[in-house]
PDB file of C-alpha atoms in Angstrom:
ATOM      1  CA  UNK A   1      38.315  45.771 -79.095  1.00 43.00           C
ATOM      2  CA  UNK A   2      41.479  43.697 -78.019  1.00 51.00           C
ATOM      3  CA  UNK A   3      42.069  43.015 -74.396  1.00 50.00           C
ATOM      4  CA  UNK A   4      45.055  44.616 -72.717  1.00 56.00           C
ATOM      5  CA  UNK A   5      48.191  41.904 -72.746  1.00 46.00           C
ATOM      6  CA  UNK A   6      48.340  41.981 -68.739  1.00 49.00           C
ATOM      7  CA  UNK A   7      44.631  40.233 -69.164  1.00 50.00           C
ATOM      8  CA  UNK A   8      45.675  37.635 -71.954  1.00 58.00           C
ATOM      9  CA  UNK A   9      48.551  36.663 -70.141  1.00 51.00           C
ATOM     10  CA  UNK A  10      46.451  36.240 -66.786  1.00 60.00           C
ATOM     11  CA  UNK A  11      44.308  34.318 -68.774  1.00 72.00           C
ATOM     12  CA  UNK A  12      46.603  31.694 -70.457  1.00 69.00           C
ATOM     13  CA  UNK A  13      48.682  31.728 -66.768  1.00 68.00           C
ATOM     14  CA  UNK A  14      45.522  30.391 -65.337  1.00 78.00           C
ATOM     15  CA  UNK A  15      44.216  28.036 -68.343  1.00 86.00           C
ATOM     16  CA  UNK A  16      47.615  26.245 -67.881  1.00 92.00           C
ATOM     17  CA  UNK A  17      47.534  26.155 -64.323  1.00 91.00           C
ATOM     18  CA  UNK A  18      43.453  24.370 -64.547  1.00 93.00           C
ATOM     19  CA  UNK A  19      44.765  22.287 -67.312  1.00 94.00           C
ATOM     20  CA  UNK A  20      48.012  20.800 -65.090  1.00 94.00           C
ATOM     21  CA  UNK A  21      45.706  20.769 -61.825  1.00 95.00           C
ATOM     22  CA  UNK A  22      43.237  18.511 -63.613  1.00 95.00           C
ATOM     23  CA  UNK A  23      46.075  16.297 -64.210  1.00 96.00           C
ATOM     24  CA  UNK A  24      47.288  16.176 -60.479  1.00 97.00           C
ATOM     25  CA  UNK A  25      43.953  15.507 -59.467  1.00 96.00           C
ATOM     26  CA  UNK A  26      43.893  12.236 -61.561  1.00 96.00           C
ATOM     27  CA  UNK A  27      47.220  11.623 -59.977  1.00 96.00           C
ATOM     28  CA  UNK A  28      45.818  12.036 -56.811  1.00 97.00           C
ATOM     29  CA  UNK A  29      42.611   9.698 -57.715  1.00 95.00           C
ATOM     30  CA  UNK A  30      44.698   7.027 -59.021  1.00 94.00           C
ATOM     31  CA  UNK A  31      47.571   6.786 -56.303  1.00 95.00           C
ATOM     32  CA  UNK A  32      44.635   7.199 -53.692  1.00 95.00           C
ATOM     33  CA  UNK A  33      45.541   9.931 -52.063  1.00 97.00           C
ATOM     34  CA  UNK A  34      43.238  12.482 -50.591  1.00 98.00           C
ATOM     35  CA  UNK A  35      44.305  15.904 -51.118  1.00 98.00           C
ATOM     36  CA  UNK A  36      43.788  19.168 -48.496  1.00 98.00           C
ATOM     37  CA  UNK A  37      45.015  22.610 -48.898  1.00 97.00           C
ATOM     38  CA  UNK A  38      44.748  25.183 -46.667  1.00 98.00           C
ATOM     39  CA  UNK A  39      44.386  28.990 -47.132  1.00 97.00           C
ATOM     40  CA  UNK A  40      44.044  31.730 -44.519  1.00 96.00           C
ATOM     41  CA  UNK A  41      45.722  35.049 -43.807  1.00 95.00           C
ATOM     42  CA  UNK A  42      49.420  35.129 -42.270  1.00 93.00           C
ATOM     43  CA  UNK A  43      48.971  34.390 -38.928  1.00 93.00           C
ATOM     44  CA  UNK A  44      45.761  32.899 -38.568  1.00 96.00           C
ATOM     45  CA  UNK A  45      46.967  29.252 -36.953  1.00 95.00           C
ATOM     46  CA  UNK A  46      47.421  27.014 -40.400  1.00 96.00           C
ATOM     47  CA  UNK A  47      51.016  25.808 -39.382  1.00 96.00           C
ATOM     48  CA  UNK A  48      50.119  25.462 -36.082  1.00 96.00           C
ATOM     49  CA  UNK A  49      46.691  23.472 -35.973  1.00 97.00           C
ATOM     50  CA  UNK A  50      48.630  21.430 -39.187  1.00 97.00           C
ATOM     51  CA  UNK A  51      51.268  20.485 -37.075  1.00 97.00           C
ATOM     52  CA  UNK A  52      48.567  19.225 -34.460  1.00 96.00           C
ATOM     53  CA  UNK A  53      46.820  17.152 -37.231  1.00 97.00           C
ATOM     54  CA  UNK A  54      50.291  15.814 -39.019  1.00 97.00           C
ATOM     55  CA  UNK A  55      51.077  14.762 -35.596  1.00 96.00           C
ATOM     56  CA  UNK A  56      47.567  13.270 -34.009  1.00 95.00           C
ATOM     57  CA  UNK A  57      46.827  11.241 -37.594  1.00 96.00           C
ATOM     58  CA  UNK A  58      50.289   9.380 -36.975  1.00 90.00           C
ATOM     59  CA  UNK A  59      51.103   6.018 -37.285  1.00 88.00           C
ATOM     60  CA  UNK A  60      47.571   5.021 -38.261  1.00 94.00           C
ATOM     61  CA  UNK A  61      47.691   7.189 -41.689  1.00 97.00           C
ATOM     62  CA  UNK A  62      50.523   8.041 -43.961  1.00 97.00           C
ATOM     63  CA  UNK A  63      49.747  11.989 -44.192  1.00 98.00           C
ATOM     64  CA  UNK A  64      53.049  14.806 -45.526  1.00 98.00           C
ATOM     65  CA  UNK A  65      52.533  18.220 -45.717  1.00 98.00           C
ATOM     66  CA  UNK A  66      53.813  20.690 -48.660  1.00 97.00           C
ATOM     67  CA  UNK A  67      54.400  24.108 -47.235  1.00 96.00           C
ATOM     68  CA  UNK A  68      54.334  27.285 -49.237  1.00 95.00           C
ATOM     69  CA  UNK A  69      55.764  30.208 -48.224  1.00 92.00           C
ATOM     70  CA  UNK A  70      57.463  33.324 -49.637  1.00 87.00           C
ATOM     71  CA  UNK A  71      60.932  33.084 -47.827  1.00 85.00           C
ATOM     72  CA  UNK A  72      62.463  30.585 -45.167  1.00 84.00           C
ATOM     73  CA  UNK A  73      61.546  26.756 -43.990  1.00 88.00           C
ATOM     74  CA  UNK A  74      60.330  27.510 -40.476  1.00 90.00           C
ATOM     75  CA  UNK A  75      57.532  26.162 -41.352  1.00 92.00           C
ATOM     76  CA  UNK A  76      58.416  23.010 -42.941  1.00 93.00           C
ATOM     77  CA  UNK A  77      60.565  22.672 -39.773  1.00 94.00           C
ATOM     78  CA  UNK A  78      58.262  22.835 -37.786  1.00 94.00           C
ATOM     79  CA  UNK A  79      55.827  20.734 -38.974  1.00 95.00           C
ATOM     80  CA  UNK A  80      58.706  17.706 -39.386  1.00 95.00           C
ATOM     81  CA  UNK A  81      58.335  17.602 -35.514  1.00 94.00           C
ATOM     82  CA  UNK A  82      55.304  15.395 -36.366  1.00 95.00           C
ATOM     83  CA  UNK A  83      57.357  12.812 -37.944  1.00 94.00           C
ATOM     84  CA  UNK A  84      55.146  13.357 -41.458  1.00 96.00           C
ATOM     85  CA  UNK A  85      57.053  13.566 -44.763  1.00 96.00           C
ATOM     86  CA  UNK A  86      57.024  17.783 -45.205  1.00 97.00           C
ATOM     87  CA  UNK A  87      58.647  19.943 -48.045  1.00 97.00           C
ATOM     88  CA  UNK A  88      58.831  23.349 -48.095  1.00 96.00           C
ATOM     89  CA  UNK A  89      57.933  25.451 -51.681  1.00 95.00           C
ATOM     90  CA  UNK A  90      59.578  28.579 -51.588  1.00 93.00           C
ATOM     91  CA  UNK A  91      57.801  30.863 -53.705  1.00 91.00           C
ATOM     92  CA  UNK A  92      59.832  34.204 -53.960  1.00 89.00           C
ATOM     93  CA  UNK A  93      57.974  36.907 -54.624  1.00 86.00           C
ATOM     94  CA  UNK A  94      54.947  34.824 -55.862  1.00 88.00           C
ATOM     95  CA  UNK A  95      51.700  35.411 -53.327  1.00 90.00           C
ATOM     96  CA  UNK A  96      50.390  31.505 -53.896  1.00 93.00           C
ATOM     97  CA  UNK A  97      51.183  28.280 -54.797  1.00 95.00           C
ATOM     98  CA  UNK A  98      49.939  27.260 -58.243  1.00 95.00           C
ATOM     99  CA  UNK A  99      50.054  23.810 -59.794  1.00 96.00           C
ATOM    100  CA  UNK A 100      53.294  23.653 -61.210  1.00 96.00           C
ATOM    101  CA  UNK A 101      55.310  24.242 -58.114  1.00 96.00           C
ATOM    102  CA  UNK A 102      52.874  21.648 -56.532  1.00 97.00           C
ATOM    103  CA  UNK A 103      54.228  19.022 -59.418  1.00 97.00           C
ATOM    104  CA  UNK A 104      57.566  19.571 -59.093  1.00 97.00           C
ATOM    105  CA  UNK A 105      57.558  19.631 -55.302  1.00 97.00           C
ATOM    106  CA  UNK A 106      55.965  16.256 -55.821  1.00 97.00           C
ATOM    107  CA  UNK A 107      58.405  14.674 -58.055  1.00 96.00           C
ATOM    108  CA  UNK A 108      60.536  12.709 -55.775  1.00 95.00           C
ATOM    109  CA  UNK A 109      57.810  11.475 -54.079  1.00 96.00           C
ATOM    110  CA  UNK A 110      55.475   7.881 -54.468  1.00 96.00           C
ATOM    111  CA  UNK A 111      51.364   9.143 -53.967  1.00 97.00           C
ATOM    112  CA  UNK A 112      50.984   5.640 -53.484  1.00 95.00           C
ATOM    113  CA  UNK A 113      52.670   5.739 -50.014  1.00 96.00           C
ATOM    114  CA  UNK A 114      50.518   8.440 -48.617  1.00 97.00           C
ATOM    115  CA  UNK A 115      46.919   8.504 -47.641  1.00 98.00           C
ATOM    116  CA  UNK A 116      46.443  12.294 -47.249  1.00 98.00           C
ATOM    117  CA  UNK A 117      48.183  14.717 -48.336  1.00 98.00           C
ATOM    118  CA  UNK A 118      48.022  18.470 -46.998  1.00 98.00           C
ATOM    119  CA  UNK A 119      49.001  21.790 -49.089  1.00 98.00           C
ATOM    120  CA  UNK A 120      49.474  24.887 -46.793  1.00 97.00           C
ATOM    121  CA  UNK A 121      49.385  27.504 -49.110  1.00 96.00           C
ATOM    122  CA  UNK A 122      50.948  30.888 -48.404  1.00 94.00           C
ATOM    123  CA  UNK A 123      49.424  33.402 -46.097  1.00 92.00           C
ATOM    124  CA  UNK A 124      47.348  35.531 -48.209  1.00 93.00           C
ATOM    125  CA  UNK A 125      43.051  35.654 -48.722  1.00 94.00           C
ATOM    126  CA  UNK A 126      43.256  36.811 -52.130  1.00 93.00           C
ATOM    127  CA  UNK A 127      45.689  35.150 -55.130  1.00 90.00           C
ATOM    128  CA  UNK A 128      45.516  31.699 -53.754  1.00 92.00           C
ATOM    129  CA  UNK A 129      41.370  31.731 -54.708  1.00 90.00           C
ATOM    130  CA  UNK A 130      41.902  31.672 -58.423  1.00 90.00           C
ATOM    131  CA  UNK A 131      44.879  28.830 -58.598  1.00 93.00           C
ATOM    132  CA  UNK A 132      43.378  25.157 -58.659  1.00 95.00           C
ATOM    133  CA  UNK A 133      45.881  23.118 -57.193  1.00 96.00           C
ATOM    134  CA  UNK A 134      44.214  19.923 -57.873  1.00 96.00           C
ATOM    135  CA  UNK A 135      43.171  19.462 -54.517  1.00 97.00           C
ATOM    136  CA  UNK A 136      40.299  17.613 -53.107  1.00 97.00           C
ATOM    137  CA  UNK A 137      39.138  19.910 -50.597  1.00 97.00           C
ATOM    138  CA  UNK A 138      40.317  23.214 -49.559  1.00 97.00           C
ATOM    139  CA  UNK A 139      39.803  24.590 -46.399  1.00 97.00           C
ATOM    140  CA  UNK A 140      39.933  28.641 -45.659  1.00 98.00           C
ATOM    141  CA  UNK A 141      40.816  29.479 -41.656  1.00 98.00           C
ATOM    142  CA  UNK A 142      39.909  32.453 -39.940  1.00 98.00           C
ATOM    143  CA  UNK A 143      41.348  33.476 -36.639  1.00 98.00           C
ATOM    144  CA  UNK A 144      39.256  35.125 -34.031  1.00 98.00           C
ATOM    145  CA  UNK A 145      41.903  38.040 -33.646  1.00 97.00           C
ATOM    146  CA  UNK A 146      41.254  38.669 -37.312  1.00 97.00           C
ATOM    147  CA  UNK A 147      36.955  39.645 -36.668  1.00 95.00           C
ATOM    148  CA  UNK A 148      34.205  39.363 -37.518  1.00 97.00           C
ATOM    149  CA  UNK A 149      34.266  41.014 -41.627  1.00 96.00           C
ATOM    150  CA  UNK A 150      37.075  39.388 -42.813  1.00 96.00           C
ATOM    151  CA  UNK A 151      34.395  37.062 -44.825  1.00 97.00           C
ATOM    152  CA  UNK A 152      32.855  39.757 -45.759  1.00 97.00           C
ATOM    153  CA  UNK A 153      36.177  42.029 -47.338  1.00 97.00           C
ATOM    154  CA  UNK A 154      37.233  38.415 -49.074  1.00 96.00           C
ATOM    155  CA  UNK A 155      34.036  36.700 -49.870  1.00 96.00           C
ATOM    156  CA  UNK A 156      35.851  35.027 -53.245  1.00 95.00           C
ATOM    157  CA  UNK A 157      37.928  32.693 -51.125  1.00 95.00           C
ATOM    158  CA  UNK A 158      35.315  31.165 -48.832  1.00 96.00           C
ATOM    159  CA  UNK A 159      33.321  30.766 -52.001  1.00 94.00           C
ATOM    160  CA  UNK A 160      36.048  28.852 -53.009  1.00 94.00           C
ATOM    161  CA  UNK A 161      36.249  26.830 -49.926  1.00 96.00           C
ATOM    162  CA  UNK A 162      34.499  23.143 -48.867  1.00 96.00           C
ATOM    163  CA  UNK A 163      34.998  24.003 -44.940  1.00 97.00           C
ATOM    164  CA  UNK A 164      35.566  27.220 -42.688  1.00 98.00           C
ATOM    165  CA  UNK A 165      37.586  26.434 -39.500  1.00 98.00           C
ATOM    166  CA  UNK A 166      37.742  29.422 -37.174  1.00 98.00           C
ATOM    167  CA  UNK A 167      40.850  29.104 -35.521  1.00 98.00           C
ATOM    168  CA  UNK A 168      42.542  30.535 -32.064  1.00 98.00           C
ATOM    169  CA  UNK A 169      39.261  29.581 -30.006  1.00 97.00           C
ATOM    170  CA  UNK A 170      41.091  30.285 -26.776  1.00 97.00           C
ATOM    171  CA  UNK A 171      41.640  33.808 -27.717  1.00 97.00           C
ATOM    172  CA  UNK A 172      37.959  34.539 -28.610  1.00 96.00           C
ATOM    173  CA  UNK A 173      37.080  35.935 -25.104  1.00 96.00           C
ATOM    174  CA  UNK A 174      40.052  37.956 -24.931  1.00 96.00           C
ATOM    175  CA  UNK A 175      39.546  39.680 -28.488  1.00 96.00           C
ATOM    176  CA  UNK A 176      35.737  40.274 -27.824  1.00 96.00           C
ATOM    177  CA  UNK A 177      35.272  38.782 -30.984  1.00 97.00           C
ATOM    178  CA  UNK A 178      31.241  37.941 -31.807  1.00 97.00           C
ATOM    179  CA  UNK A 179      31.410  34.302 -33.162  1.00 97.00           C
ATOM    180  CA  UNK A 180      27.930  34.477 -33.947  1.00 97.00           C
ATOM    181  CA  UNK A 181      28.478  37.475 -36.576  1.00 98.00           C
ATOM    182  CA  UNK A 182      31.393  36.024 -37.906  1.00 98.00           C
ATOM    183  CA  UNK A 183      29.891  32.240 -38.424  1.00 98.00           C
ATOM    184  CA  UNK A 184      26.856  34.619 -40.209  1.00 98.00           C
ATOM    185  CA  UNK A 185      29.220  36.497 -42.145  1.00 98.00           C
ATOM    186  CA  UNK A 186      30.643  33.466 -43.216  1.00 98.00           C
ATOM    187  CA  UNK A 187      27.203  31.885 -44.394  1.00 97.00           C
ATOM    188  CA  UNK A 188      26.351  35.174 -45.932  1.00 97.00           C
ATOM    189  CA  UNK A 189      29.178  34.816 -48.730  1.00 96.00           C
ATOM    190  CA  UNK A 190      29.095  30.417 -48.842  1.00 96.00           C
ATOM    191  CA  UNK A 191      25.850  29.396 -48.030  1.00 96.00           C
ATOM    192  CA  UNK A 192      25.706  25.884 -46.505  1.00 96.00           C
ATOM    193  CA  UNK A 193      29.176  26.118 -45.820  1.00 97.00           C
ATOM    194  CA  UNK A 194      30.559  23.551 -42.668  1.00 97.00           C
ATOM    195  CA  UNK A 195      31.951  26.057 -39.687  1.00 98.00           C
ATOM    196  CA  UNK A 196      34.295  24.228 -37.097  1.00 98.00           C
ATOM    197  CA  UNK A 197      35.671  25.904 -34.039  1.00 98.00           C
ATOM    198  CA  UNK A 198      39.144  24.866 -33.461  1.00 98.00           C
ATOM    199  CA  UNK A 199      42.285  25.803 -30.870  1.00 97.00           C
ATOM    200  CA  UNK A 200      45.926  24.438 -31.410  1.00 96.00           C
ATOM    201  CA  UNK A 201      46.707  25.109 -28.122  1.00 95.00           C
ATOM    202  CA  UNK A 202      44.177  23.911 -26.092  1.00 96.00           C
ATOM    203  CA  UNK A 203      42.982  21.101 -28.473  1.00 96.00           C
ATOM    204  CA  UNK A 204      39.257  22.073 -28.316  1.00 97.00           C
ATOM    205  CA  UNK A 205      37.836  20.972 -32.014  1.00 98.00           C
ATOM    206  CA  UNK A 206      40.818  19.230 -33.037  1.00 97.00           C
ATOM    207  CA  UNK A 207      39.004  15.713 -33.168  1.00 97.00           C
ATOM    208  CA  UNK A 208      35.980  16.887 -34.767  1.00 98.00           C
ATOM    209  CA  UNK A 209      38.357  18.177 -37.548  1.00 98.00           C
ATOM    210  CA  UNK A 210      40.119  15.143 -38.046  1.00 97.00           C
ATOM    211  CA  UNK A 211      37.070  13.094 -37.918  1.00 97.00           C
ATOM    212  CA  UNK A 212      35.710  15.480 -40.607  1.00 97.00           C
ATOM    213  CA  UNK A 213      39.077  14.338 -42.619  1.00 97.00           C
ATOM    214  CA  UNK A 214      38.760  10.928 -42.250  1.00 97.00           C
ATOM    215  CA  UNK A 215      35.018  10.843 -43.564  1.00 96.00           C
ATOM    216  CA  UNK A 216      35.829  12.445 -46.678  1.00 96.00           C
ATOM    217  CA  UNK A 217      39.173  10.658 -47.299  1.00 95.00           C
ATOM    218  CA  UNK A 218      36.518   6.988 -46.486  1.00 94.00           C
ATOM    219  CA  UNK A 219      34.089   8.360 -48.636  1.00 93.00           C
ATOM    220  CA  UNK A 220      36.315   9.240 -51.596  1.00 91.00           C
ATOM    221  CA  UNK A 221      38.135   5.959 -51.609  1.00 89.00           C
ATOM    222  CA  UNK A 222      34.094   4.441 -51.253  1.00 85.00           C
ATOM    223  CA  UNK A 223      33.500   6.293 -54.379  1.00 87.00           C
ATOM    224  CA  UNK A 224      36.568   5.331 -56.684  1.00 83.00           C
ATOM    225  CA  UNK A 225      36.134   1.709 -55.800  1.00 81.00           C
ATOM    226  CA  UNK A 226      31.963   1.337 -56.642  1.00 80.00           C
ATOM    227  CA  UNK A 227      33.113   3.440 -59.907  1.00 80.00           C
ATOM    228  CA  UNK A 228      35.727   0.150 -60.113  1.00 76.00           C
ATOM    229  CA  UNK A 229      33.349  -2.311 -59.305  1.00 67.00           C
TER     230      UNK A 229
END
């Protein structure tokens, strides 16, 4: 029995989109480059704890920041206040970034001048888990307004994730929010998965993040040049 169109067409959108991402990730490998996205629903603290990383990594690493969003450059105004190289993707009516918007975003710009590179995707727990973006690592944020089952009502995208950074620690107490259930919740959908505690505004976790950044950007440039050697 043939498959409705609506599934062939997801199907070739995606195939396309894995084929080009494999091909940004060898970009990325070559130029050196260590690649982050970020995911999380609207609102949960991606703009703001990126702006505190863009600006805490400067002058000692060349980092920029794409920014995806469905309407305006707030955002990517924003995050300029760290000084980083930012663009803003303006995706319409389109709920994620994909890999071709990611390309051309990245088409006036030399990889070989950065040293990490982060993707906030647009706010939304669901279309950004199936759309490889040739990233590195890709790290899902959950804010302690949000609960404790929001793992648990999106489990695809923290399966998809490398890290889970629970975000607006300083609001924890006032939301009543049980960090233990949601850190559980979390491990009950991606097992093994690293859990980091983080506030933009008061800075708690914010080092211990970036650390965590460094680490993998040392060990992936350790692994391309023994592969050389």
């Amino acid at each position: 029995m043939d498959e409705p169109r609506i599934v062939e067409v997801r199907r070739k959108i995606l195939k396309e989109n894995d084929l080009l991402a494999r091909s940004l990730r060898n970009r990325f490998r070559d130029s050196g480059v260590t690649v982050i996205s970020l995911v999380s629903s609207p609102g949960a603290g991606k703009t703001a704890l990126l702006e505190r990383v863009l600006t805490e990594f400067q002058p000692v690493y060349r980092v920029a920041a794409l920014v995806g969003d469905l309407a305006t450059e707030n955002d990517a105004a924003r995050l300029a206040r760290s000084g980083a190289l930012v663009k803003q993707i303006i995706t319409g009516t389109v709920c994620h970034l994909d890999a071709g918007m990611v390309e051309r975003a990245l088409a006036d710009w030399s990889l070989h001048n950065l040293d990490i590179l982060f993707i906030e995707n647009v706010g939304n727990l669901v279309c950004p888990s199936s759309f490889d973006l040739g990233e590195d690592l890709r790290l899902v944020l959950v804010s302690t307004p949000e609960g404790e089952d929001k793992p648990l009502k999106y489990p695809t995208i923290f399966n998809t994730a490398d890290i889970a950074v629970i975000t607006k620690l300083d609001l924890a107490a006032a939301t009543g929010v049980d960090m233990l259930t949601l850190s559980r919740n979390i491990g009950a959908v991606r097992p093994g998965i690293k859990i980091m505690h983080v506030s933009a505004r008061t800075d708690e976790g914010i080092s211990e993040l970036m650390n965590w950044i460094i680490f993998q950007h040392d060990a992936k440039l350790h692994s391309q040049s023994m592969k050389a050697g």
